[in-house]
Amino acid sequence: MKILVVEDEPSISNFIKKGLEENGFEVSQAFDGEMGLKLAGRDDFELIILDLILPGINGLEFCQKLRSQIQVHTPVLMLTALSTTDDIVTGLDAGADDYLGKPFKFKELLARIRALTRRKGSTLVNVNRLKVADLEVDLDKKFVTRSGKEIRLTPKEFFLLEYLVRNKNRVVSRLDILENVWDIQFDLSTNVVDVYMNYLRNKVDKPFEDKLIQTVVGMGYIVKD
Ligand code: CA
């Protein structure tokens, strides 16, 4: 399994490379964003580990360019010393899939890598189309329609909707969502779920009369048929 490490600090980059190779991964290194984008577009990586603070193109710009310009959807794990809720939301908004604060334990990095690559794999083997009322989620094409009309979602909004629909007619808590959609298991004070639920409702429910996503006060959220 091939992983790209985009990190300008050679000692950190080499530490990650050495550890991953010991765990059976094949690792390529880029020491700035430009080089990282070149490699990401050229090779088939299973995962990109990306430092936020880089010379030239920073991690956020890297993510945006990766997703919108070169159309690469490889999962991105962002590394950074900054770890306020705003930084997390900004990073995830830019297209990162998960977030790990520096300094981190190598064991924790490995756990995140397993979660990110497992999630990708599990999507492929399951049923490829999910339905709730007039909402359809095509898991292969990452395509959502309601009453036959296309709804355009960002990758993170899509994964949130997918999780809600997979658990339809069942209340899911904010913690369930954080663990399954973001793999954030340590910071319960983050409001990232509320922020994204709001984005999602504006697209999926607001233009329609029947509201599919409901809040269960004090418990979480439910999507009902
Ligand atoms: Ca750096």
PDB file of C-alpha atoms and ligand atoms in Angstrom:
ATOM      1  CA  MET A   1       0.000   0.000   0.000  1.00  0.00           C
ATOM      2  CA  LYS A   2       1.468   3.331  -1.101  1.00  0.00           C
ATOM      3  CA  ILE A   3       1.433   6.468   1.027  1.00  0.00           C
ATOM      4  CA  LEU A   4       2.591   9.981   0.094  1.00  0.00           C
ATOM      5  CA  VAL A   5       4.079  12.109   2.887  1.00  0.00           C
ATOM      6  CA  VAL A   6       4.058  15.865   2.216  1.00  0.00           C
ATOM      7  CA  GLU A   7       6.105  17.448   5.005  1.00  0.00           C
ATOM      8  CA  ASP A   8       8.866  20.080   4.786  1.00  0.00           C
ATOM      9  CA  GLU A   9      10.674  19.097   7.997  1.00  0.00           C
ATOM     10  CA  PRO A  10      13.083  16.291   6.948  1.00  0.00           C
ATOM     11  CA  SER A  11      13.399  14.811  10.458  1.00  0.00           C
ATOM     12  CA  ILE A  12       9.602  14.433  10.818  1.00  0.00           C
ATOM     13  CA  SER A  13       9.186  13.192   7.262  1.00  0.00           C
ATOM     14  CA  ASN A  14      11.938  10.585   7.701  1.00  0.00           C
ATOM     15  CA  PHE A  15      10.510   9.509  11.067  1.00  0.00           C
ATOM     16  CA  ILE A  16       7.106   8.886   9.446  1.00  0.00           C
ATOM     17  CA  LYS A  17       8.662   7.147   6.437  1.00  0.00           C
ATOM     18  CA  LYS A  18      10.780   4.830   8.576  1.00  0.00           C
ATOM     19  CA  GLY A  19       7.848   3.914  10.830  1.00  0.00           C
ATOM     20  CA  LEU A  20       5.478   3.272   7.939  1.00  0.00           C
ATOM     21  CA  GLU A  21       8.012   1.160   6.066  1.00  0.00           C
ATOM     22  CA  GLU A  22       8.491  -0.949   9.177  1.00  0.00           C
ATOM     23  CA  ASN A  23       4.736  -1.522   9.041  1.00  0.00           C
ATOM     24  CA  GLY A  24       4.791  -2.685   5.444  1.00  0.00           C
ATOM     25  CA  PHE A  25       3.845   0.518   3.635  1.00  0.00           C
ATOM     26  CA  GLU A  26       5.599   1.932   0.602  1.00  0.00           C
ATOM     27  CA  VAL A  27       6.370   5.622   1.155  1.00  0.00           C
ATOM     28  CA  SER A  28       7.082   8.545  -1.190  1.00  0.00           C
ATOM     29  CA  GLN A  29       8.195  11.897   0.198  1.00  0.00           C
ATOM     30  CA  ALA A  30       7.543  15.434  -0.990  1.00  0.00           C
ATOM     31  CA  PHE A  31       9.140  18.336   0.873  1.00  0.00           C
ATOM     32  CA  ASP A  32       6.861  21.080  -0.417  1.00  0.00           C
ATOM     33  CA  GLY A  33       3.309  21.411  -1.727  1.00  0.00           C
ATOM     34  CA  GLU A  34       4.249  21.816  -5.401  1.00  0.00           C
ATOM     35  CA  MET A  35       6.200  18.575  -5.439  1.00  0.00           C
ATOM     36  CA  GLY A  36       3.428  16.900  -3.443  1.00  0.00           C
ATOM     37  CA  LEU A  37       0.788  17.847  -6.009  1.00  0.00           C
ATOM     38  CA  LYS A  38       2.970  16.580  -8.847  1.00  0.00           C
ATOM     39  CA  LEU A  39       3.446  13.217  -7.173  1.00  0.00           C
ATOM     40  CA  ALA A  40      -0.214  12.963  -6.093  1.00  0.00           C
ATOM     41  CA  GLY A  41      -1.379  13.473  -9.663  1.00  0.00           C
ATOM     42  CA  ARG A  42       1.107  11.017 -11.122  1.00  0.00           C
ATOM     43  CA  ASP A  43       0.896   8.027  -8.838  1.00  0.00           C
ATOM     44  CA  ASP A  44      -1.866   5.984  -7.243  1.00  0.00           C
ATOM     45  CA  PHE A  45      -1.562   6.538  -3.512  1.00  0.00           C
ATOM     46  CA  GLU A  46      -3.920   4.992  -0.960  1.00  0.00           C
ATOM     47  CA  LEU A  47      -3.403   7.899   1.408  1.00  0.00           C
ATOM     48  CA  ILE A  48      -1.722  11.304   1.622  1.00  0.00           C
ATOM     49  CA  ILE A  49      -0.259  12.509   4.924  1.00  0.00           C
ATOM     50  CA  LEU A  50      -0.095  16.273   4.687  1.00  0.00           C
ATOM     51  CA  ASP A  51       1.547  18.874   6.909  1.00  0.00           C
ATOM     52  CA  LEU A  52      -0.486  22.093   7.284  1.00  0.00           C
ATOM     53  CA  ILE A  53       2.416  24.564   7.388  1.00  0.00           C
ATOM     54  CA  LEU A  54       4.516  24.192   4.238  1.00  0.00           C
ATOM     55  CA  PRO A  55       6.650  26.653   2.267  1.00  0.00           C
ATOM     56  CA  GLY A  56       4.902  27.944  -0.882  1.00  0.00           C
ATOM     57  CA  ILE A  57       1.564  26.192  -1.134  1.00  0.00           C
ATOM     58  CA  ASN A  58       0.325  25.449   2.399  1.00  0.00           C
ATOM     59  CA  GLY A  59      -1.696  22.381   3.397  1.00  0.00           C
ATOM     60  CA  LEU A  60      -5.093  24.039   2.911  1.00  0.00           C
ATOM     61  CA  GLU A  61      -4.252  25.262  -0.595  1.00  0.00           C
ATOM     62  CA  PHE A  62      -2.784  21.845  -1.330  1.00  0.00           C
ATOM     63  CA  CYS A  63      -6.065  20.177  -0.408  1.00  0.00           C
ATOM     64  CA  GLN A  64      -8.169  22.567  -2.445  1.00  0.00           C
ATOM     65  CA  LYS A  65      -5.949  22.165  -5.522  1.00  0.00           C
ATOM     66  CA  LEU A  66      -5.823  18.396  -5.064  1.00  0.00           C
ATOM     67  CA  ARG A  67      -9.626  18.087  -5.002  1.00  0.00           C
ATOM     68  CA  SER A  68     -10.728  20.758  -7.452  1.00  0.00           C
ATOM     69  CA  GLN A  69      -7.853  21.203  -9.928  1.00  0.00           C
ATOM     70  CA  ILE A  70      -6.277  17.808 -10.340  1.00  0.00           C
ATOM     71  CA  GLN A  71      -9.401  15.906  -9.194  1.00  0.00           C
ATOM     72  CA  VAL A  72      -7.608  13.479  -6.903  1.00  0.00           C
ATOM     73  CA  HIS A  73      -9.843  11.990  -4.198  1.00  0.00           C
ATOM     74  CA  THR A  74      -7.223  10.052  -2.244  1.00  0.00           C
ATOM     75  CA  PRO A  75      -7.947  10.366   1.505  1.00  0.00           C
ATOM     76  CA  VAL A  76      -5.896  13.105   3.201  1.00  0.00           C
ATOM     77  CA  LEU A  77      -4.736  12.985   6.809  1.00  0.00           C
ATOM     78  CA  MET A  78      -3.659  16.464   7.867  1.00  0.00           C
ATOM     79  CA  LEU A  79      -0.909  16.979  10.443  1.00  0.00           C
ATOM     80  CA  THR A  80      -0.583  20.179  12.388  1.00  0.00           C
ATOM     81  CA  ALA A  81       0.505  21.762  15.627  1.00  0.00           C
ATOM     82  CA  LEU A  82      -2.566  23.981  15.555  1.00  0.00           C
ATOM     83  CA  SER A  83      -5.603  22.237  16.912  1.00  0.00           C
ATOM     84  CA  THR A  84      -8.431  24.625  17.662  1.00  0.00           C
ATOM     85  CA  THR A  85     -11.912  23.810  16.383  1.00  0.00           C
ATOM     86  CA  ASP A  86     -11.621  26.537  13.733  1.00  0.00           C
ATOM     87  CA  ASP A  87      -8.456  24.944  12.337  1.00  0.00           C
ATOM     88  CA  ILE A  88     -10.112  21.547  12.236  1.00  0.00           C
ATOM     89  CA  VAL A  89     -13.175  22.884  10.425  1.00  0.00           C
ATOM     90  CA  THR A  90     -11.015  24.847   7.969  1.00  0.00           C
ATOM     91  CA  GLY A  91      -8.882  21.797   7.221  1.00  0.00           C
ATOM     92  CA  LEU A  92     -11.859  19.506   6.745  1.00  0.00           C
ATOM     93  CA  ASP A  93     -13.601  22.139   4.639  1.00  0.00           C
ATOM     94  CA  ALA A  94     -10.573  22.302   2.361  1.00  0.00           C
ATOM     95  CA  GLY A  95     -10.993  18.584   1.650  1.00  0.00           C
ATOM     96  CA  ALA A  96      -8.962  16.806   4.330  1.00  0.00           C
ATOM     97  CA  ASP A  97     -10.553  13.612   5.673  1.00  0.00           C
ATOM     98  CA  ASP A  98      -9.011  13.562   9.108  1.00  0.00           C
ATOM     99  CA  TYR A  99      -6.760  15.530  11.355  1.00  0.00           C
ATOM    100  CA  LEU A 100      -3.937  14.674  13.738  1.00  0.00           C
ATOM    101  CA  GLY A 101      -2.309  17.219  16.082  1.00  0.00           C
ATOM    102  CA  LYS A 102       1.476  17.360  16.491  1.00  0.00           C
ATOM    103  CA  PRO A 103       3.155  15.950  18.439  1.00  0.00           C
ATOM    104  CA  PHE A 104       1.485  12.573  17.909  1.00  0.00           C
ATOM    105  CA  LYS A 105       2.298   9.023  18.896  1.00  0.00           C
ATOM    106  CA  PHE A 106       3.178   6.781  15.992  1.00  0.00           C
ATOM    107  CA  LYS A 107       0.602   4.263  17.202  1.00  0.00           C
ATOM    108  CA  GLU A 108      -2.066   6.934  16.859  1.00  0.00           C
ATOM    109  CA  LEU A 109      -0.945   7.753  13.320  1.00  0.00           C
ATOM    110  CA  LEU A 110      -1.216   4.068  12.374  1.00  0.00           C
ATOM    111  CA  ALA A 111      -4.722   3.847  13.859  1.00  0.00           C
ATOM    112  CA  ARG A 112      -5.852   6.852  11.791  1.00  0.00           C
ATOM    113  CA  ILE A 113      -4.344   5.350   8.638  1.00  0.00           C
ATOM    114  CA  ARG A 114      -6.173   2.063   9.238  1.00  0.00           C
ATOM    115  CA  ALA A 115      -9.476   3.885   9.821  1.00  0.00           C
ATOM    116  CA  LEU A 116      -9.156   6.027   6.689  1.00  0.00           C
ATOM    117  CA  THR A 117      -8.222   3.159   4.398  1.00  0.00           C
ATOM    118  CA  ARG A 118     -10.808   0.795   5.918  1.00  0.00           C
ATOM    119  CA  ARG A 119     -13.583   3.335   5.374  1.00  0.00           C
ATOM    120  CA  LYS A 120     -12.672   3.606   1.724  1.00  0.00           C
ATOM    121  CA  GLY A 121     -12.668  -0.197   1.355  1.00  0.00           C
ATOM    122  CA  SER A 122     -15.967  -0.750   3.164  1.00  0.00           C
ATOM    123  CA  THR A 123     -17.770   1.642   0.834  1.00  0.00           C
ATOM    124  CA  LEU A 124     -16.797  -0.519  -2.111  1.00  0.00           C
ATOM    125  CA  VAL A 125     -18.147  -3.851  -0.895  1.00  0.00           C
ATOM    126  CA  ASN A 126     -21.518  -2.677   0.400  1.00  0.00           C
ATOM    127  CA  VAL A 127     -24.783  -2.004  -1.417  1.00  0.00           C
ATOM    128  CA  ASN A 128     -24.099   0.656  -3.966  1.00  0.00           C
ATOM    129  CA  ARG A 129     -27.287   2.670  -3.708  1.00  0.00           C
ATOM    130  CA  LEU A 130     -29.111   3.818  -0.589  1.00  0.00           C
ATOM    131  CA  LYS A 131     -32.653   5.232  -0.450  1.00  0.00           C
ATOM    132  CA  VAL A 132     -34.753   7.172   2.024  1.00  0.00           C
ATOM    133  CA  ALA A 133     -38.125   8.488   0.845  1.00  0.00           C
ATOM    134  CA  ASP A 134     -37.325  10.417  -2.374  1.00  0.00           C
ATOM    135  CA  LEU A 135     -33.621  10.743  -1.564  1.00  0.00           C
ATOM    136  CA  GLU A 136     -31.127   8.507  -3.361  1.00  0.00           C
ATOM    137  CA  VAL A 137     -27.425   8.169  -2.589  1.00  0.00           C
ATOM    138  CA  ASP A 138     -25.281   6.492  -5.249  1.00  0.00           C
ATOM    139  CA  LEU A 139     -22.177   5.284  -3.433  1.00  0.00           C
ATOM    140  CA  ASP A 140     -20.185   4.443  -6.560  1.00  0.00           C
ATOM    141  CA  LYS A 141     -20.717   7.691  -8.384  1.00  0.00           C
ATOM    142  CA  LYS A 142     -20.881   9.758  -5.170  1.00  0.00           C
ATOM    143  CA  PHE A 143     -24.060  11.206  -6.597  1.00  0.00           C
ATOM    144  CA  VAL A 144     -27.121  12.352  -4.645  1.00  0.00           C
ATOM    145  CA  THR A 145     -30.605  13.097  -5.923  1.00  0.00           C
ATOM    146  CA  ARG A 146     -33.846  14.123  -4.288  1.00  0.00           C
ATOM    147  CA  SER A 147     -37.091  13.835  -6.265  1.00  0.00           C
ATOM    148  CA  GLY A 148     -34.817  13.135  -9.239  1.00  0.00           C
ATOM    149  CA  LYS A 149     -32.950  16.430  -8.876  1.00  0.00           C
ATOM    150  CA  GLU A 150     -29.192  16.382  -8.387  1.00  0.00           C
ATOM    151  CA  ILE A 151     -27.878  17.693  -5.049  1.00  0.00           C
ATOM    152  CA  ARG A 152     -24.228  18.690  -5.136  1.00  0.00           C
ATOM    153  CA  LEU A 153     -22.348  17.895  -1.935  1.00  0.00           C
ATOM    154  CA  THR A 154     -18.747  18.300  -0.819  1.00  0.00           C
ATOM    155  CA  PRO A 155     -16.970  15.006   0.028  1.00  0.00           C
ATOM    156  CA  LYS A 156     -17.456  15.559   3.752  1.00  0.00           C
ATOM    157  CA  GLU A 157     -21.163  16.400   3.381  1.00  0.00           C
ATOM    158  CA  PHE A 158     -21.533  13.280   1.279  1.00  0.00           C
ATOM    159  CA  PHE A 159     -19.950  11.018   3.913  1.00  0.00           C
ATOM    160  CA  LEU A 160     -22.126  12.588   6.619  1.00  0.00           C
ATOM    161  CA  LEU A 161     -25.271  11.981   4.573  1.00  0.00           C
ATOM    162  CA  GLU A 162     -24.122   8.461   3.741  1.00  0.00           C
ATOM    163  CA  TYR A 163     -23.692   7.705   7.442  1.00  0.00           C
ATOM    164  CA  LEU A 164     -27.133   9.096   8.335  1.00  0.00           C
ATOM    165  CA  VAL A 165     -28.829   7.166   5.536  1.00  0.00           C
ATOM    166  CA  ARG A 166     -27.026   3.921   6.368  1.00  0.00           C
ATOM    167  CA  ASN A 167     -28.491   4.309   9.860  1.00  0.00           C
ATOM    168  CA  LYS A 168     -31.949   5.395   8.743  1.00  0.00           C
ATOM    169  CA  ASN A 169     -34.800   5.198  11.288  1.00  0.00           C
ATOM    170  CA  ARG A 170     -32.212   5.092  14.083  1.00  0.00           C
ATOM    171  CA  VAL A 171     -31.035   8.004  16.241  1.00  0.00           C
ATOM    172  CA  VAL A 172     -27.306   8.671  15.830  1.00  0.00           C
ATOM    173  CA  SER A 173     -25.484  10.798  18.404  1.00  0.00           C
ATOM    174  CA  ARG A 174     -22.940  13.522  17.668  1.00  0.00           C
ATOM    175  CA  LEU A 175     -20.323  11.173  19.117  1.00  0.00           C
ATOM    176  CA  ASP A 176     -21.352   8.371  16.707  1.00  0.00           C
ATOM    177  CA  ILE A 177     -20.986  10.834  13.853  1.00  0.00           C
ATOM    178  CA  LEU A 178     -17.609  12.170  15.023  1.00  0.00           C
ATOM    179  CA  GLU A 179     -16.227   8.659  15.391  1.00  0.00           C
ATOM    180  CA  ASN A 180     -17.580   7.308  12.135  1.00  0.00           C
ATOM    181  CA  VAL A 181     -17.416  10.246   9.775  1.00  0.00           C
ATOM    182  CA  TRP A 182     -14.398  12.110  11.170  1.00  0.00           C
ATOM    183  CA  ASP A 183     -12.616   9.605  13.407  1.00  0.00           C
ATOM    184  CA  ILE A 184     -12.272  12.369  15.973  1.00  0.00           C
ATOM    185  CA  GLN A 185     -12.462  10.546  19.264  1.00  0.00           C
ATOM    186  CA  PHE A 186     -10.808  12.983  21.596  1.00  0.00           C
ATOM    187  CA  ASP A 187     -12.443  16.375  21.267  1.00  0.00           C
ATOM    188  CA  LEU A 188     -16.125  16.331  22.145  1.00  0.00           C
ATOM    189  CA  SER A 189     -16.242  20.107  22.348  1.00  0.00           C
ATOM    190  CA  THR A 190     -15.813  20.475  18.584  1.00  0.00           C
ATOM    191  CA  ASN A 191     -18.884  21.846  16.826  1.00  0.00           C
ATOM    192  CA  VAL A 192     -17.887  20.410  13.463  1.00  0.00           C
ATOM    193  CA  VAL A 193     -20.929  18.089  13.393  1.00  0.00           C
ATOM    194  CA  ASP A 194     -23.383  20.949  13.919  1.00  0.00           C
ATOM    195  CA  VAL A 195     -21.636  23.042  11.290  1.00  0.00           C
ATOM    196  CA  TYR A 196     -21.824  20.276   8.690  1.00  0.00           C
ATOM    197  CA  MET A 197     -25.341  19.211   9.628  1.00  0.00           C
ATOM    198  CA  ASN A 198     -26.373  22.769   8.882  1.00  0.00           C
ATOM    199  CA  TYR A 199     -24.637  22.733   5.466  1.00  0.00           C
ATOM    200  CA  LEU A 200     -26.264  19.406   4.680  1.00  0.00           C
ATOM    201  CA  ARG A 201     -29.774  20.500   5.678  1.00  0.00           C
ATOM    202  CA  ASN A 202     -29.511  23.610   3.544  1.00  0.00           C
ATOM    203  CA  LYS A 203     -28.915  21.406   0.522  1.00  0.00           C
ATOM    204  CA  VAL A 204     -30.944  18.290   1.249  1.00  0.00           C
ATOM    205  CA  ASP A 205     -33.961  19.619   3.159  1.00  0.00           C
ATOM    206  CA  LYS A 206     -34.338  23.359   2.787  1.00  0.00           C
ATOM    207  CA  PRO A 207     -35.579  23.361  -0.838  1.00  0.00           C
ATOM    208  CA  PHE A 208     -38.134  20.603  -0.071  1.00  0.00           C
ATOM    209  CA  GLU A 209     -41.322  20.488   1.948  1.00  0.00           C
ATOM    210  CA  ASP A 210     -40.665  17.209   3.801  1.00  0.00           C
ATOM    211  CA  LYS A 211     -37.673  17.416   6.101  1.00  0.00           C
ATOM    212  CA  LEU A 212     -35.741  14.130   6.188  1.00  0.00           C
ATOM    213  CA  ILE A 213     -33.089  15.060   8.775  1.00  0.00           C
ATOM    214  CA  GLN A 214     -34.557  15.581  12.217  1.00  0.00           C
ATOM    215  CA  THR A 215     -32.968  16.672  15.479  1.00  0.00           C
ATOM    216  CA  VAL A 216     -33.776  14.577  18.535  1.00  0.00           C
ATOM    217  CA  VAL A 217     -33.129  17.034  21.367  1.00  0.00           C
ATOM    218  CA  GLY A 218     -30.406  15.853  23.718  1.00  0.00           C
ATOM    219  CA  MET A 219     -29.879  12.632  21.703  1.00  0.00           C
ATOM    220  CA  GLY A 220     -28.689  13.393  18.199  1.00  0.00           C
ATOM    221  CA  TYR A 221     -30.113  13.133  14.699  1.00  0.00           C
ATOM    222  CA  ILE A 222     -32.360  10.781  12.757  1.00  0.00           C
ATOM    223  CA  VAL A 223     -33.184  10.310   9.105  1.00  0.00           C
ATOM    224  CA  LYS A 224     -36.633   8.794   8.663  1.00  0.00           C
ATOM    225  CA  ASP A 225     -38.458   7.199   5.771  1.00  0.00           C
TER     226      ASP A 225
HETATM  227 CA    CA B   1       5.897  22.238   8.335  1.00  0.00          CA
END
